[in-house]
């Protein structure tokens, strides 16, 4: 295993571990808040956060990516990054306050005015995180990011649950959303001390990435938030609350396993100069993300009903079928998550904007028509169509950027999926037994055992497929080398 692969694997372990523990805290938070609050409360906050996500994405600045490309960022570059980030946070806060009243009128709910204004504090806090944290990423040192994740989610849990238990209102969700970023900002200066300095002398080093990245982020935010903006107008807050909770649960595998891998992968891509090695690294990354996330998404889709009952209770039963389809969308979209990181490293954000535009051109009309005529079912169908279009565009653009053939890209993605077929058969057999169990400890234990057995079946068959295909270079190679170091030469020769 190469030095870069080993460092990337080690960094990935730290980031995934941090996100996994952070998501456990989110699980606890969701578990408690879903019992303290109603679907209507979740729906109301989801409306506000959907608009906030769009505004944040529209004004997103890829400052970390730009700094990561520099071998030794100067103090002037850090000052420029800090200034740009601070200006972004202030702009988001002012814009959210400005649009909070029109939102209250559009959705006919005066509570949105104060709610949106309070939630706008969160991006302001995120904008002030120390930019010197990027130095640890350059050294593949993600231990501090591990700690930062736990501190952020711990603060969200503590303040969110505390306020919800005290007031019994949606303000628990809002205060928790603000407390996490605030704690992260304070902690970042303990890990990466920096005296705040203002200046834009190194603006040119950020200019190109920011311009095309802005276009990409605008399109991407509309792509993924349009259904959350339209659904409340064509379905009740309770139905939208169920959709929002299902979307949050379906996003857990991405936030826990896929998202954390992107940072070390971006750092790894930036160290590869040879085009052939870059193709190999990209294919290995696609294979790794599918290998890790696919069994979790398959298990979550097959066991959606008992999972919803355990996590949020019987009153959230309408979220279960929605969760199944959202997991399918996430599974189909796994390979599309690698291409943006590659485009950033290659300073080819124009190609990323092109992919987002293609997806936008399909998703917007399909989503509008789907929701107007079929509500939730239309929103889910639109997501499936859009993710397939996004994957097709990613295949073409990746081939143009680095020369990876369609066959190689499809093989890296589909090879782990073949191992999912035996797992699906096992879960299909086990699901009726779990569905018949009442909510309680027996259901939790049964779900854990069946899910673990399904994952074991997946990974065993994945390794068998890898052996049958001649042990191609991929995540399986790294796993075998880690588990059986004394037999590396025999097993991977």
mmCIF file with all atom_site columns, C-alpha atoms in Angstrom, residues 270-481:
data_model
loop_
_atom_site.group_PDB
_atom_site.id
_atom_site.type_symbol
_atom_site.label_atom_id
_atom_site.label_alt_id
_atom_site.label_comp_id
_atom_site.label_asym_id
_atom_site.label_entity_id
_atom_site.label_seq_id
_atom_site.pdbx_PDB_ins_code
_atom_site.Cartn_x
_atom_site.Cartn_y
_atom_site.Cartn_z
_atom_site.occupancy
_atom_site.B_iso_or_equiv
_atom_site.pdbx_formal_charge
_atom_site.auth_seq_id
_atom_site.auth_comp_id
_atom_site.auth_asym_id
_atom_site.auth_atom_id
_atom_site.pdbx_PDB_model_num
ATOM 1   C CA . UNK A 1 270 ? -3.904  17.114  -4.172  1.00 0.00 ? 270 UNK A CA 1
ATOM 2   C CA . UNK A 1 271 ? -0.713  15.068  -3.624  1.00 0.00 ? 271 UNK A CA 1
ATOM 3   C CA . UNK A 1 272 ? -1.081  13.002  -6.832  1.00 0.00 ? 272 UNK A CA 1
ATOM 4   C CA . UNK A 1 273 ? 0.549   14.537  -9.883  1.00 0.00 ? 273 UNK A CA 1
ATOM 5   C CA . UNK A 1 274 ? 0.657   11.667  -12.378 1.00 0.00 ? 274 UNK A CA 1
ATOM 6   C CA . UNK A 1 275 ? -2.568  11.338  -14.385 1.00 0.00 ? 275 UNK A CA 1
ATOM 7   C CA . UNK A 1 276 ? -2.573  7.525   -14.299 1.00 0.00 ? 276 UNK A CA 1
ATOM 8   C CA . UNK A 1 277 ? -2.182  7.492   -10.535 1.00 0.00 ? 277 UNK A CA 1
ATOM 9   C CA . UNK A 1 278 ? -4.951  10.082  -10.244 1.00 0.00 ? 278 UNK A CA 1
ATOM 10  C CA . UNK A 1 279 ? -7.323  7.831   -12.209 1.00 0.00 ? 279 UNK A CA 1
ATOM 11  C CA . UNK A 1 280 ? -6.426  4.920   -9.940  1.00 0.00 ? 280 UNK A CA 1
ATOM 12  C CA . UNK A 1 281 ? -6.956  7.070   -6.831  1.00 0.00 ? 281 UNK A CA 1
ATOM 13  C CA . UNK A 1 282 ? -10.352 8.275   -8.087  1.00 0.00 ? 282 UNK A CA 1
ATOM 14  C CA . UNK A 1 283 ? -11.566 4.757   -8.872  1.00 0.00 ? 283 UNK A CA 1
ATOM 15  C CA . UNK A 1 284 ? -10.332 3.471   -5.530  1.00 0.00 ? 284 UNK A CA 1
ATOM 16  C CA . UNK A 1 285 ? -12.168 6.311   -3.767  1.00 0.00 ? 285 UNK A CA 1
ATOM 17  C CA . UNK A 1 286 ? -15.426 5.492   -5.583  1.00 0.00 ? 286 UNK A CA 1
ATOM 18  C CA . UNK A 1 287 ? -15.020 1.839   -4.674  1.00 0.00 ? 287 UNK A CA 1
ATOM 19  C CA . UNK A 1 288 ? -14.262 2.657   -1.029  1.00 0.00 ? 288 UNK A CA 1
ATOM 20  C CA . UNK A 1 289 ? -17.256 4.931   -0.512  1.00 0.00 ? 289 UNK A CA 1
ATOM 21  C CA . UNK A 1 290 ? -19.632 2.401   -2.089  1.00 0.00 ? 290 UNK A CA 1
ATOM 22  C CA . UNK A 1 291 ? -18.098 -0.452  -0.085  1.00 0.00 ? 291 UNK A CA 1
ATOM 23  C CA . UNK A 1 292 ? -18.577 1.425   3.192   1.00 0.00 ? 292 UNK A CA 1
ATOM 24  C CA . UNK A 1 293 ? -21.960 3.106   2.655   1.00 0.00 ? 293 UNK A CA 1
ATOM 25  C CA . UNK A 1 294 ? -23.901 0.627   0.488   1.00 0.00 ? 294 UNK A CA 1
ATOM 26  C CA . UNK A 1 295 ? -24.576 -2.023  3.183   1.00 0.00 ? 295 UNK A CA 1
ATOM 27  C CA . UNK A 1 296 ? -25.744 0.645   5.629   1.00 0.00 ? 296 UNK A CA 1
ATOM 28  C CA . UNK A 1 297 ? -28.142 2.192   3.114   1.00 0.00 ? 297 UNK A CA 1
ATOM 29  C CA . UNK A 1 298 ? -29.466 -1.221  2.060   1.00 0.00 ? 298 UNK A CA 1
ATOM 30  C CA . UNK A 1 299 ? -30.091 -2.251  5.681   1.00 0.00 ? 299 UNK A CA 1
ATOM 31  C CA . UNK A 1 300 ? -31.734 1.093   6.467   1.00 0.00 ? 300 UNK A CA 1
ATOM 32  C CA . UNK A 1 301 ? -34.032 0.783   3.450   1.00 0.00 ? 301 UNK A CA 1
ATOM 33  C CA . UNK A 1 302 ? -35.044 -2.810  4.186   1.00 0.00 ? 302 UNK A CA 1
ATOM 34  C CA . UNK A 1 303 ? -35.569 -2.169  7.898   1.00 0.00 ? 303 UNK A CA 1
ATOM 35  C CA . UNK A 1 304 ? -37.099 1.305   7.585   1.00 0.00 ? 304 UNK A CA 1
ATOM 36  C CA . UNK A 1 305 ? -40.277 0.495   9.517   1.00 0.00 ? 305 UNK A CA 1
ATOM 37  C CA . UNK A 1 306 ? -38.658 -0.946  12.686  1.00 0.00 ? 306 UNK A CA 1
ATOM 38  C CA . UNK A 1 307 ? -35.915 1.699   12.512  1.00 0.00 ? 307 UNK A CA 1
ATOM 39  C CA . UNK A 1 308 ? -38.448 4.534   12.542  1.00 0.00 ? 308 UNK A CA 1
ATOM 40  C CA . UNK A 1 309 ? -40.381 2.925   15.393  1.00 0.00 ? 309 UNK A CA 1
ATOM 41  C CA . UNK A 1 310 ? -37.237 2.582   17.506  1.00 0.00 ? 310 UNK A CA 1
ATOM 42  C CA . UNK A 1 311 ? -35.780 5.997   16.769  1.00 0.00 ? 311 UNK A CA 1
ATOM 43  C CA . UNK A 1 312 ? -38.745 8.329   16.833  1.00 0.00 ? 312 UNK A CA 1
ATOM 44  C CA . UNK A 1 313 ? -41.787 6.320   17.891  1.00 0.00 ? 313 UNK A CA 1
ATOM 45  C CA . UNK A 1 314 ? -45.072 5.047   16.463  1.00 0.00 ? 314 UNK A CA 1
ATOM 46  C CA . UNK A 1 315 ? -46.414 8.532   15.650  1.00 0.00 ? 315 UNK A CA 1
ATOM 47  C CA . UNK A 1 316 ? -43.763 8.865   12.949  1.00 0.00 ? 316 UNK A CA 1
ATOM 48  C CA . UNK A 1 317 ? -44.880 5.723   11.055  1.00 0.00 ? 317 UNK A CA 1
ATOM 49  C CA . UNK A 1 318 ? -45.607 7.686   7.805   1.00 0.00 ? 318 UNK A CA 1
ATOM 50  C CA . UNK A 1 319 ? -41.875 8.444   7.592   1.00 0.00 ? 319 UNK A CA 1
ATOM 51  C CA . UNK A 1 320 ? -40.942 4.759   7.038   1.00 0.00 ? 320 UNK A CA 1
ATOM 52  C CA . UNK A 1 321 ? -41.889 4.348   3.330   1.00 0.00 ? 321 UNK A CA 1
ATOM 53  C CA . UNK A 1 322 ? -40.393 7.766   2.609   1.00 0.00 ? 322 UNK A CA 1
ATOM 54  C CA . UNK A 1 323 ? -37.150 6.630   4.268   1.00 0.00 ? 323 UNK A CA 1
ATOM 55  C CA . UNK A 1 324 ? -36.980 3.552   2.027   1.00 0.00 ? 324 UNK A CA 1
ATOM 56  C CA . UNK A 1 325 ? -37.061 5.600   -1.168  1.00 0.00 ? 325 UNK A CA 1
ATOM 57  C CA . UNK A 1 326 ? -34.636 8.217   0.137   1.00 0.00 ? 326 UNK A CA 1
ATOM 58  C CA . UNK A 1 327 ? -32.137 5.462   0.955   1.00 0.00 ? 327 UNK A CA 1
ATOM 59  C CA . UNK A 1 328 ? -32.433 4.252   -2.646  1.00 0.00 ? 328 UNK A CA 1
ATOM 60  C CA . UNK A 1 329 ? -31.708 7.792   -3.857  1.00 0.00 ? 329 UNK A CA 1
ATOM 61  C CA . UNK A 1 330 ? -28.630 7.963   -1.622  1.00 0.00 ? 330 UNK A CA 1
ATOM 62  C CA . UNK A 1 331 ? -27.417 4.570   -2.859  1.00 0.00 ? 331 UNK A CA 1
ATOM 63  C CA . UNK A 1 332 ? -27.730 5.611   -6.507  1.00 0.00 ? 332 UNK A CA 1
ATOM 64  C CA . UNK A 1 333 ? -25.966 8.897   -5.754  1.00 0.00 ? 333 UNK A CA 1
ATOM 65  C CA . UNK A 1 334 ? -22.904 7.494   -3.964  1.00 0.00 ? 334 UNK A CA 1
ATOM 66  C CA . UNK A 1 335 ? -20.479 7.793   -6.924  1.00 0.00 ? 335 UNK A CA 1
ATOM 67  C CA . UNK A 1 336 ? -21.533 11.382  -7.639  1.00 0.00 ? 336 UNK A CA 1
ATOM 68  C CA . UNK A 1 337 ? -19.999 12.525  -4.338  1.00 0.00 ? 337 UNK A CA 1
ATOM 69  C CA . UNK A 1 338 ? -16.385 12.018  -5.462  1.00 0.00 ? 338 UNK A CA 1
ATOM 70  C CA . UNK A 1 339 ? -16.424 14.104  -8.640  1.00 0.00 ? 339 UNK A CA 1
ATOM 71  C CA . UNK A 1 340 ? -16.763 17.537  -6.891  1.00 0.00 ? 340 UNK A CA 1
ATOM 72  C CA . UNK A 1 341 ? -13.678 16.889  -4.734  1.00 0.00 ? 341 UNK A CA 1
ATOM 73  C CA . UNK A 1 342 ? -11.706 15.932  -7.852  1.00 0.00 ? 342 UNK A CA 1
ATOM 74  C CA . UNK A 1 343 ? -12.838 19.055  -9.724  1.00 0.00 ? 343 UNK A CA 1
ATOM 75  C CA . UNK A 1 344 ? -11.812 21.271  -6.782  1.00 0.00 ? 344 UNK A CA 1
ATOM 76  C CA . UNK A 1 345 ? -8.334  19.780  -6.607  1.00 0.00 ? 345 UNK A CA 1
ATOM 77  C CA . UNK A 1 346 ? -7.843  20.093  -10.383 1.00 0.00 ? 346 UNK A CA 1
ATOM 78  C CA . UNK A 1 347 ? -9.054  23.721  -10.202 1.00 0.00 ? 347 UNK A CA 1
ATOM 79  C CA . UNK A 1 348 ? -11.768 22.768  -12.675 1.00 0.00 ? 348 UNK A CA 1
ATOM 80  C CA . UNK A 1 349 ? -14.800 24.159  -10.882 1.00 0.00 ? 349 UNK A CA 1
ATOM 81  C CA . UNK A 1 350 ? -16.287 25.063  -14.254 1.00 0.00 ? 350 UNK A CA 1
ATOM 82  C CA . UNK A 1 351 ? -16.905 21.359  -14.907 1.00 0.00 ? 351 UNK A CA 1
ATOM 83  C CA . UNK A 1 352 ? -18.540 21.053  -11.519 1.00 0.00 ? 352 UNK A CA 1
ATOM 84  C CA . UNK A 1 353 ? -20.837 23.961  -12.349 1.00 0.00 ? 353 UNK A CA 1
ATOM 85  C CA . UNK A 1 354 ? -21.714 22.250  -15.636 1.00 0.00 ? 354 UNK A CA 1
ATOM 86  C CA . UNK A 1 355 ? -22.757 19.069  -13.830 1.00 0.00 ? 355 UNK A CA 1
ATOM 87  C CA . UNK A 1 356 ? -24.892 21.045  -11.396 1.00 0.00 ? 356 UNK A CA 1
ATOM 88  C CA . UNK A 1 357 ? -26.554 22.880  -14.280 1.00 0.00 ? 357 UNK A CA 1
ATOM 89  C CA . UNK A 1 358 ? -27.430 19.628  -16.058 1.00 0.00 ? 358 UNK A CA 1
ATOM 90  C CA . UNK A 1 359 ? -28.967 18.279  -12.861 1.00 0.00 ? 359 UNK A CA 1
ATOM 91  C CA . UNK A 1 360 ? -30.739 21.593  -12.242 1.00 0.00 ? 360 UNK A CA 1
ATOM 92  C CA . UNK A 1 361 ? -32.253 21.639  -15.732 1.00 0.00 ? 361 UNK A CA 1
ATOM 93  C CA . UNK A 1 362 ? -33.846 18.242  -15.122 1.00 0.00 ? 362 UNK A CA 1
ATOM 94  C CA . UNK A 1 363 ? -34.636 18.384  -11.403 1.00 0.00 ? 363 UNK A CA 1
ATOM 95  C CA . UNK A 1 364 ? -36.499 21.716  -11.237 1.00 0.00 ? 364 UNK A CA 1
ATOM 96  C CA . UNK A 1 365 ? -39.300 21.006  -13.736 1.00 0.00 ? 365 UNK A CA 1
ATOM 97  C CA . UNK A 1 366 ? -39.632 17.362  -12.662 1.00 0.00 ? 366 UNK A CA 1
ATOM 98  C CA . UNK A 1 367 ? -39.808 18.347  -8.967  1.00 0.00 ? 367 UNK A CA 1
ATOM 99  C CA . UNK A 1 368 ? -42.359 21.112  -9.518  1.00 0.00 ? 368 UNK A CA 1
ATOM 100 C CA . UNK A 1 369 ? -44.648 18.913  -11.606 1.00 0.00 ? 369 UNK A CA 1
ATOM 101 C CA . UNK A 1 370 ? -44.183 15.934  -9.297  1.00 0.00 ? 370 UNK A CA 1
ATOM 102 C CA . UNK A 1 371 ? -45.047 17.828  -6.115  1.00 0.00 ? 371 UNK A CA 1
ATOM 103 C CA . UNK A 1 372 ? -47.961 19.747  -7.632  1.00 0.00 ? 372 UNK A CA 1
ATOM 104 C CA . UNK A 1 373 ? -49.634 16.555  -8.875  1.00 0.00 ? 373 UNK A CA 1
ATOM 105 C CA . UNK A 1 374 ? -48.335 13.805  -6.552  1.00 0.00 ? 374 UNK A CA 1
ATOM 106 C CA . UNK A 1 375 ? -46.958 15.605  -3.429  1.00 0.00 ? 375 UNK A CA 1
ATOM 107 C CA . UNK A 1 376 ? -44.494 13.353  -1.537  1.00 0.00 ? 376 UNK A CA 1
ATOM 108 C CA . UNK A 1 377 ? -44.487 10.595  -4.176  1.00 0.00 ? 377 UNK A CA 1
ATOM 109 C CA . UNK A 1 378 ? -43.682 13.198  -6.831  1.00 0.00 ? 378 UNK A CA 1
ATOM 110 C CA . UNK A 1 379 ? -40.822 14.608  -4.764  1.00 0.00 ? 379 UNK A CA 1
ATOM 111 C CA . UNK A 1 380 ? -39.300 11.137  -4.336  1.00 0.00 ? 380 UNK A CA 1
ATOM 112 C CA . UNK A 1 381 ? -39.658 10.321  -8.035  1.00 0.00 ? 381 UNK A CA 1
ATOM 113 C CA . UNK A 1 382 ? -37.992 13.612  -8.949  1.00 0.00 ? 382 UNK A CA 1
ATOM 114 C CA . UNK A 1 383 ? -35.037 12.807  -6.712  1.00 0.00 ? 383 UNK A CA 1
ATOM 115 C CA . UNK A 1 384 ? -34.513 9.436   -8.395  1.00 0.00 ? 384 UNK A CA 1
ATOM 116 C CA . UNK A 1 385 ? -34.625 10.947  -11.886 1.00 0.00 ? 385 UNK A CA 1
ATOM 117 C CA . UNK A 1 386 ? -32.263 13.753  -10.895 1.00 0.00 ? 386 UNK A CA 1
ATOM 118 C CA . UNK A 1 387 ? -29.664 11.517  -9.247  1.00 0.00 ? 387 UNK A CA 1
ATOM 119 C CA . UNK A 1 388 ? -29.512 9.268   -12.323 1.00 0.00 ? 388 UNK A CA 1
ATOM 120 C CA . UNK A 1 389 ? -28.964 12.324  -14.527 1.00 0.00 ? 389 UNK A CA 1
ATOM 121 C CA . UNK A 1 390 ? -26.280 13.595  -12.131 1.00 0.00 ? 390 UNK A CA 1
ATOM 122 C CA . UNK A 1 391 ? -24.453 10.261  -12.262 1.00 0.00 ? 391 UNK A CA 1
ATOM 123 C CA . UNK A 1 392 ? -24.542 10.177  -16.061 1.00 0.00 ? 392 UNK A CA 1
ATOM 124 C CA . UNK A 1 393 ? -23.131 13.721  -16.175 1.00 0.00 ? 393 UNK A CA 1
ATOM 125 C CA . UNK A 1 394 ? -20.429 12.790  -13.639 1.00 0.00 ? 394 UNK A CA 1
ATOM 126 C CA . UNK A 1 395 ? -19.337 9.845   -15.793 1.00 0.00 ? 395 UNK A CA 1
ATOM 127 C CA . UNK A 1 396 ? -18.888 12.059  -18.844 1.00 0.00 ? 396 UNK A CA 1
ATOM 128 C CA . UNK A 1 397 ? -17.186 14.941  -17.018 1.00 0.00 ? 397 UNK A CA 1
ATOM 129 C CA . UNK A 1 398 ? -14.800 12.667  -15.079 1.00 0.00 ? 398 UNK A CA 1
ATOM 130 C CA . UNK A 1 399 ? -13.747 11.018  -18.319 1.00 0.00 ? 399 UNK A CA 1
ATOM 131 C CA . UNK A 1 400 ? -12.962 14.431  -19.801 1.00 0.00 ? 400 UNK A CA 1
ATOM 132 C CA . UNK A 1 401 ? -11.068 15.614  -16.700 1.00 0.00 ? 401 UNK A CA 1
ATOM 133 C CA . UNK A 1 402 ? -8.788  12.617  -16.030 1.00 0.00 ? 402 UNK A CA 1
ATOM 134 C CA . UNK A 1 403 ? -9.470  10.089  -18.788 1.00 0.00 ? 403 UNK A CA 1
ATOM 135 C CA . UNK A 1 404 ? -11.186 7.431   -16.635 1.00 0.00 ? 404 UNK A CA 1
ATOM 136 C CA . UNK A 1 405 ? -13.224 5.206   -18.953 1.00 0.00 ? 405 UNK A CA 1
ATOM 137 C CA . UNK A 1 406 ? -16.939 4.625   -18.447 1.00 0.00 ? 406 UNK A CA 1
ATOM 138 C CA . UNK A 1 407 ? -16.305 0.912   -17.911 1.00 0.00 ? 407 UNK A CA 1
ATOM 139 C CA . UNK A 1 408 ? -13.719 1.564   -15.188 1.00 0.00 ? 408 UNK A CA 1
ATOM 140 C CA . UNK A 1 409 ? -15.971 4.038   -13.379 1.00 0.00 ? 409 UNK A CA 1
ATOM 141 C CA . UNK A 1 410 ? -18.992 1.724   -13.533 1.00 0.00 ? 410 UNK A CA 1
ATOM 142 C CA . UNK A 1 411 ? -16.911 -1.237  -12.368 1.00 0.00 ? 411 UNK A CA 1
ATOM 143 C CA . UNK A 1 412 ? -15.603 0.664   -9.330  1.00 0.00 ? 412 UNK A CA 1
ATOM 144 C CA . UNK A 1 413 ? -19.191 1.467   -8.326  1.00 0.00 ? 413 UNK A CA 1
ATOM 145 C CA . UNK A 1 414 ? -21.000 -1.731  -9.296  1.00 0.00 ? 414 UNK A CA 1
ATOM 146 C CA . UNK A 1 415 ? -18.463 -4.240  -7.959  1.00 0.00 ? 415 UNK A CA 1
ATOM 147 C CA . UNK A 1 416 ? -19.490 -3.706  -4.310  1.00 0.00 ? 416 UNK A CA 1
ATOM 148 C CA . UNK A 1 417 ? -23.174 -3.560  -5.286  1.00 0.00 ? 417 UNK A CA 1
ATOM 149 C CA . UNK A 1 418 ? -23.038 -7.141  -6.581  1.00 0.00 ? 418 UNK A CA 1
ATOM 150 C CA . UNK A 1 419 ? -22.260 -8.217  -3.025  1.00 0.00 ? 419 UNK A CA 1
ATOM 151 C CA . UNK A 1 420 ? -25.451 -6.468  -1.928  1.00 0.00 ? 420 UNK A CA 1
ATOM 152 C CA . UNK A 1 421 ? -27.706 -9.037  -3.641  1.00 0.00 ? 421 UNK A CA 1
ATOM 153 C CA . UNK A 1 422 ? -27.200 -11.835 -1.054  1.00 0.00 ? 422 UNK A CA 1
ATOM 154 C CA . UNK A 1 423 ? -27.578 -9.244  1.694   1.00 0.00 ? 423 UNK A CA 1
ATOM 155 C CA . UNK A 1 424 ? -30.908 -8.051  0.269   1.00 0.00 ? 424 UNK A CA 1
ATOM 156 C CA . UNK A 1 425 ? -32.215 -11.634 0.151   1.00 0.00 ? 425 UNK A CA 1
ATOM 157 C CA . UNK A 1 426 ? -31.290 -12.168 3.801   1.00 0.00 ? 426 UNK A CA 1
ATOM 158 C CA . UNK A 1 427 ? -32.844 -8.869  4.929   1.00 0.00 ? 427 UNK A CA 1
ATOM 159 C CA . UNK A 1 428 ? -35.981 -9.574  2.892   1.00 0.00 ? 428 UNK A CA 1
ATOM 160 C CA . UNK A 1 429 ? -36.309 -12.855 4.796   1.00 0.00 ? 429 UNK A CA 1
ATOM 161 C CA . UNK A 1 430 ? -35.701 -11.235 8.199   1.00 0.00 ? 430 UNK A CA 1
ATOM 162 C CA . UNK A 1 431 ? -37.857 -8.103  7.797   1.00 0.00 ? 431 UNK A CA 1
ATOM 163 C CA . UNK A 1 432 ? -41.299 -9.707  8.488   1.00 0.00 ? 432 UNK A CA 1
ATOM 164 C CA . UNK A 1 433 ? -40.040 -11.066 11.806  1.00 0.00 ? 433 UNK A CA 1
ATOM 165 C CA . UNK A 1 434 ? -38.849 -7.630  12.912  1.00 0.00 ? 434 UNK A CA 1
ATOM 166 C CA . UNK A 1 435 ? -42.036 -5.938  11.718  1.00 0.00 ? 435 UNK A CA 1
ATOM 167 C CA . UNK A 1 436 ? -44.095 -8.279  13.895  1.00 0.00 ? 436 UNK A CA 1
ATOM 168 C CA . UNK A 1 437 ? -42.138 -7.459  17.063  1.00 0.00 ? 437 UNK A CA 1
ATOM 169 C CA . UNK A 1 438 ? -43.498 -4.807  19.434  1.00 0.00 ? 438 UNK A CA 1
ATOM 170 C CA . UNK A 1 439 ? -41.299 -1.770  20.074  1.00 0.00 ? 439 UNK A CA 1
ATOM 171 C CA . UNK A 1 440 ? -38.863 -2.557  22.872  1.00 0.00 ? 440 UNK A CA 1
ATOM 172 C CA . UNK A 1 441 ? -35.546 -4.130  23.764  1.00 0.00 ? 441 UNK A CA 1
ATOM 173 C CA . UNK A 1 442 ? -36.200 -7.312  21.782  1.00 0.00 ? 442 UNK A CA 1
ATOM 174 C CA . UNK A 1 443 ? -36.784 -5.291  18.617  1.00 0.00 ? 443 UNK A CA 1
ATOM 175 C CA . UNK A 1 444 ? -33.613 -3.265  19.182  1.00 0.00 ? 444 UNK A CA 1
ATOM 176 C CA . UNK A 1 445 ? -31.521 -6.410  19.704  1.00 0.00 ? 445 UNK A CA 1
ATOM 177 C CA . UNK A 1 446 ? -33.129 -8.158  16.745  1.00 0.00 ? 446 UNK A CA 1
ATOM 178 C CA . UNK A 1 447 ? -32.574 -5.169  14.483  1.00 0.00 ? 447 UNK A CA 1
ATOM 179 C CA . UNK A 1 448 ? -28.927 -4.912  15.537  1.00 0.00 ? 448 UNK A CA 1
ATOM 180 C CA . UNK A 1 449 ? -28.277 -8.642  15.027  1.00 0.00 ? 449 UNK A CA 1
ATOM 181 C CA . UNK A 1 450 ? -30.017 -8.813  11.655  1.00 0.00 ? 450 UNK A CA 1
ATOM 182 C CA . UNK A 1 451 ? -28.351 -5.610  10.460  1.00 0.00 ? 451 UNK A CA 1
ATOM 183 C CA . UNK A 1 452 ? -24.942 -6.834  11.590  1.00 0.00 ? 452 UNK A CA 1
ATOM 184 C CA . UNK A 1 453 ? -25.477 -10.215 9.950   1.00 0.00 ? 453 UNK A CA 1
ATOM 185 C CA . UNK A 1 454 ? -26.537 -8.519  6.724   1.00 0.00 ? 454 UNK A CA 1
ATOM 186 C CA . UNK A 1 455 ? -23.442 -6.304  6.742   1.00 0.00 ? 455 UNK A CA 1
ATOM 187 C CA . UNK A 1 456 ? -21.236 -9.358  7.372   1.00 0.00 ? 456 UNK A CA 1
ATOM 188 C CA . UNK A 1 457 ? -22.845 -11.141 4.407   1.00 0.00 ? 457 UNK A CA 1
ATOM 189 C CA . UNK A 1 458 ? -22.212 -8.087  2.248   1.00 0.00 ? 458 UNK A CA 1
ATOM 190 C CA . UNK A 1 459 ? -18.537 -7.790  3.149   1.00 0.00 ? 459 UNK A CA 1
ATOM 191 C CA . UNK A 1 460 ? -17.849 -11.532 2.835   1.00 0.00 ? 460 UNK A CA 1
ATOM 192 C CA . UNK A 1 461 ? -19.377 -11.635 -0.635  1.00 0.00 ? 461 UNK A CA 1
ATOM 193 C CA . UNK A 1 462 ? -17.583 -8.396  -1.563  1.00 0.00 ? 462 UNK A CA 1
ATOM 194 C CA . UNK A 1 463 ? -14.262 -10.043 -0.767  1.00 0.00 ? 463 UNK A CA 1
ATOM 195 C CA . UNK A 1 464 ? -15.286 -13.148 -2.737  1.00 0.00 ? 464 UNK A CA 1
ATOM 196 C CA . UNK A 1 465 ? -16.160 -11.021 -5.776  1.00 0.00 ? 465 UNK A CA 1
ATOM 197 C CA . UNK A 1 466 ? -12.801 -9.263  -5.375  1.00 0.00 ? 466 UNK A CA 1
ATOM 198 C CA . UNK A 1 467 ? -11.021 -12.632 -5.381  1.00 0.00 ? 467 UNK A CA 1
ATOM 199 C CA . UNK A 1 468 ? -12.970 -13.885 -8.403  1.00 0.00 ? 468 UNK A CA 1
ATOM 200 C CA . UNK A 1 469 ? -12.128 -10.737 -10.399 1.00 0.00 ? 469 UNK A CA 1
ATOM 201 C CA . UNK A 1 470 ? -8.415  -11.171 -9.762  1.00 0.00 ? 470 UNK A CA 1
ATOM 202 C CA . UNK A 1 471 ? -7.992  -8.965  -6.694  1.00 0.00 ? 471 UNK A CA 1
ATOM 203 C CA . UNK A 1 472 ? -8.152  -5.540  -8.435  1.00 0.00 ? 472 UNK A CA 1
ATOM 204 C CA . UNK A 1 473 ? -6.715  -2.598  -6.525  1.00 0.00 ? 473 UNK A CA 1
ATOM 205 C CA . UNK A 1 474 ? -9.359  -1.165  -4.219  1.00 0.00 ? 474 UNK A CA 1
ATOM 206 C CA . UNK A 1 475 ? -10.582 -0.848  -0.671  1.00 0.00 ? 475 UNK A CA 1
ATOM 207 C CA . UNK A 1 476 ? -10.598 -4.656  -0.391  1.00 0.00 ? 476 UNK A CA 1
ATOM 208 C CA . UNK A 1 477 ? -6.818  -4.656  -0.813  1.00 0.00 ? 477 UNK A CA 1
ATOM 209 C CA . UNK A 1 478 ? -6.383  -2.202  2.046   1.00 0.00 ? 478 UNK A CA 1
ATOM 210 C CA . UNK A 1 479 ? -8.727  -4.205  4.292   1.00 0.00 ? 479 UNK A CA 1
ATOM 211 C CA . UNK A 1 480 ? -6.888  -7.463  3.653   1.00 0.00 ? 480 UNK A CA 1
ATOM 212 C CA . UNK A 1 481 ? -3.537  -5.796  4.291   1.00 0.00 ? 481 UNK A CA 1
#
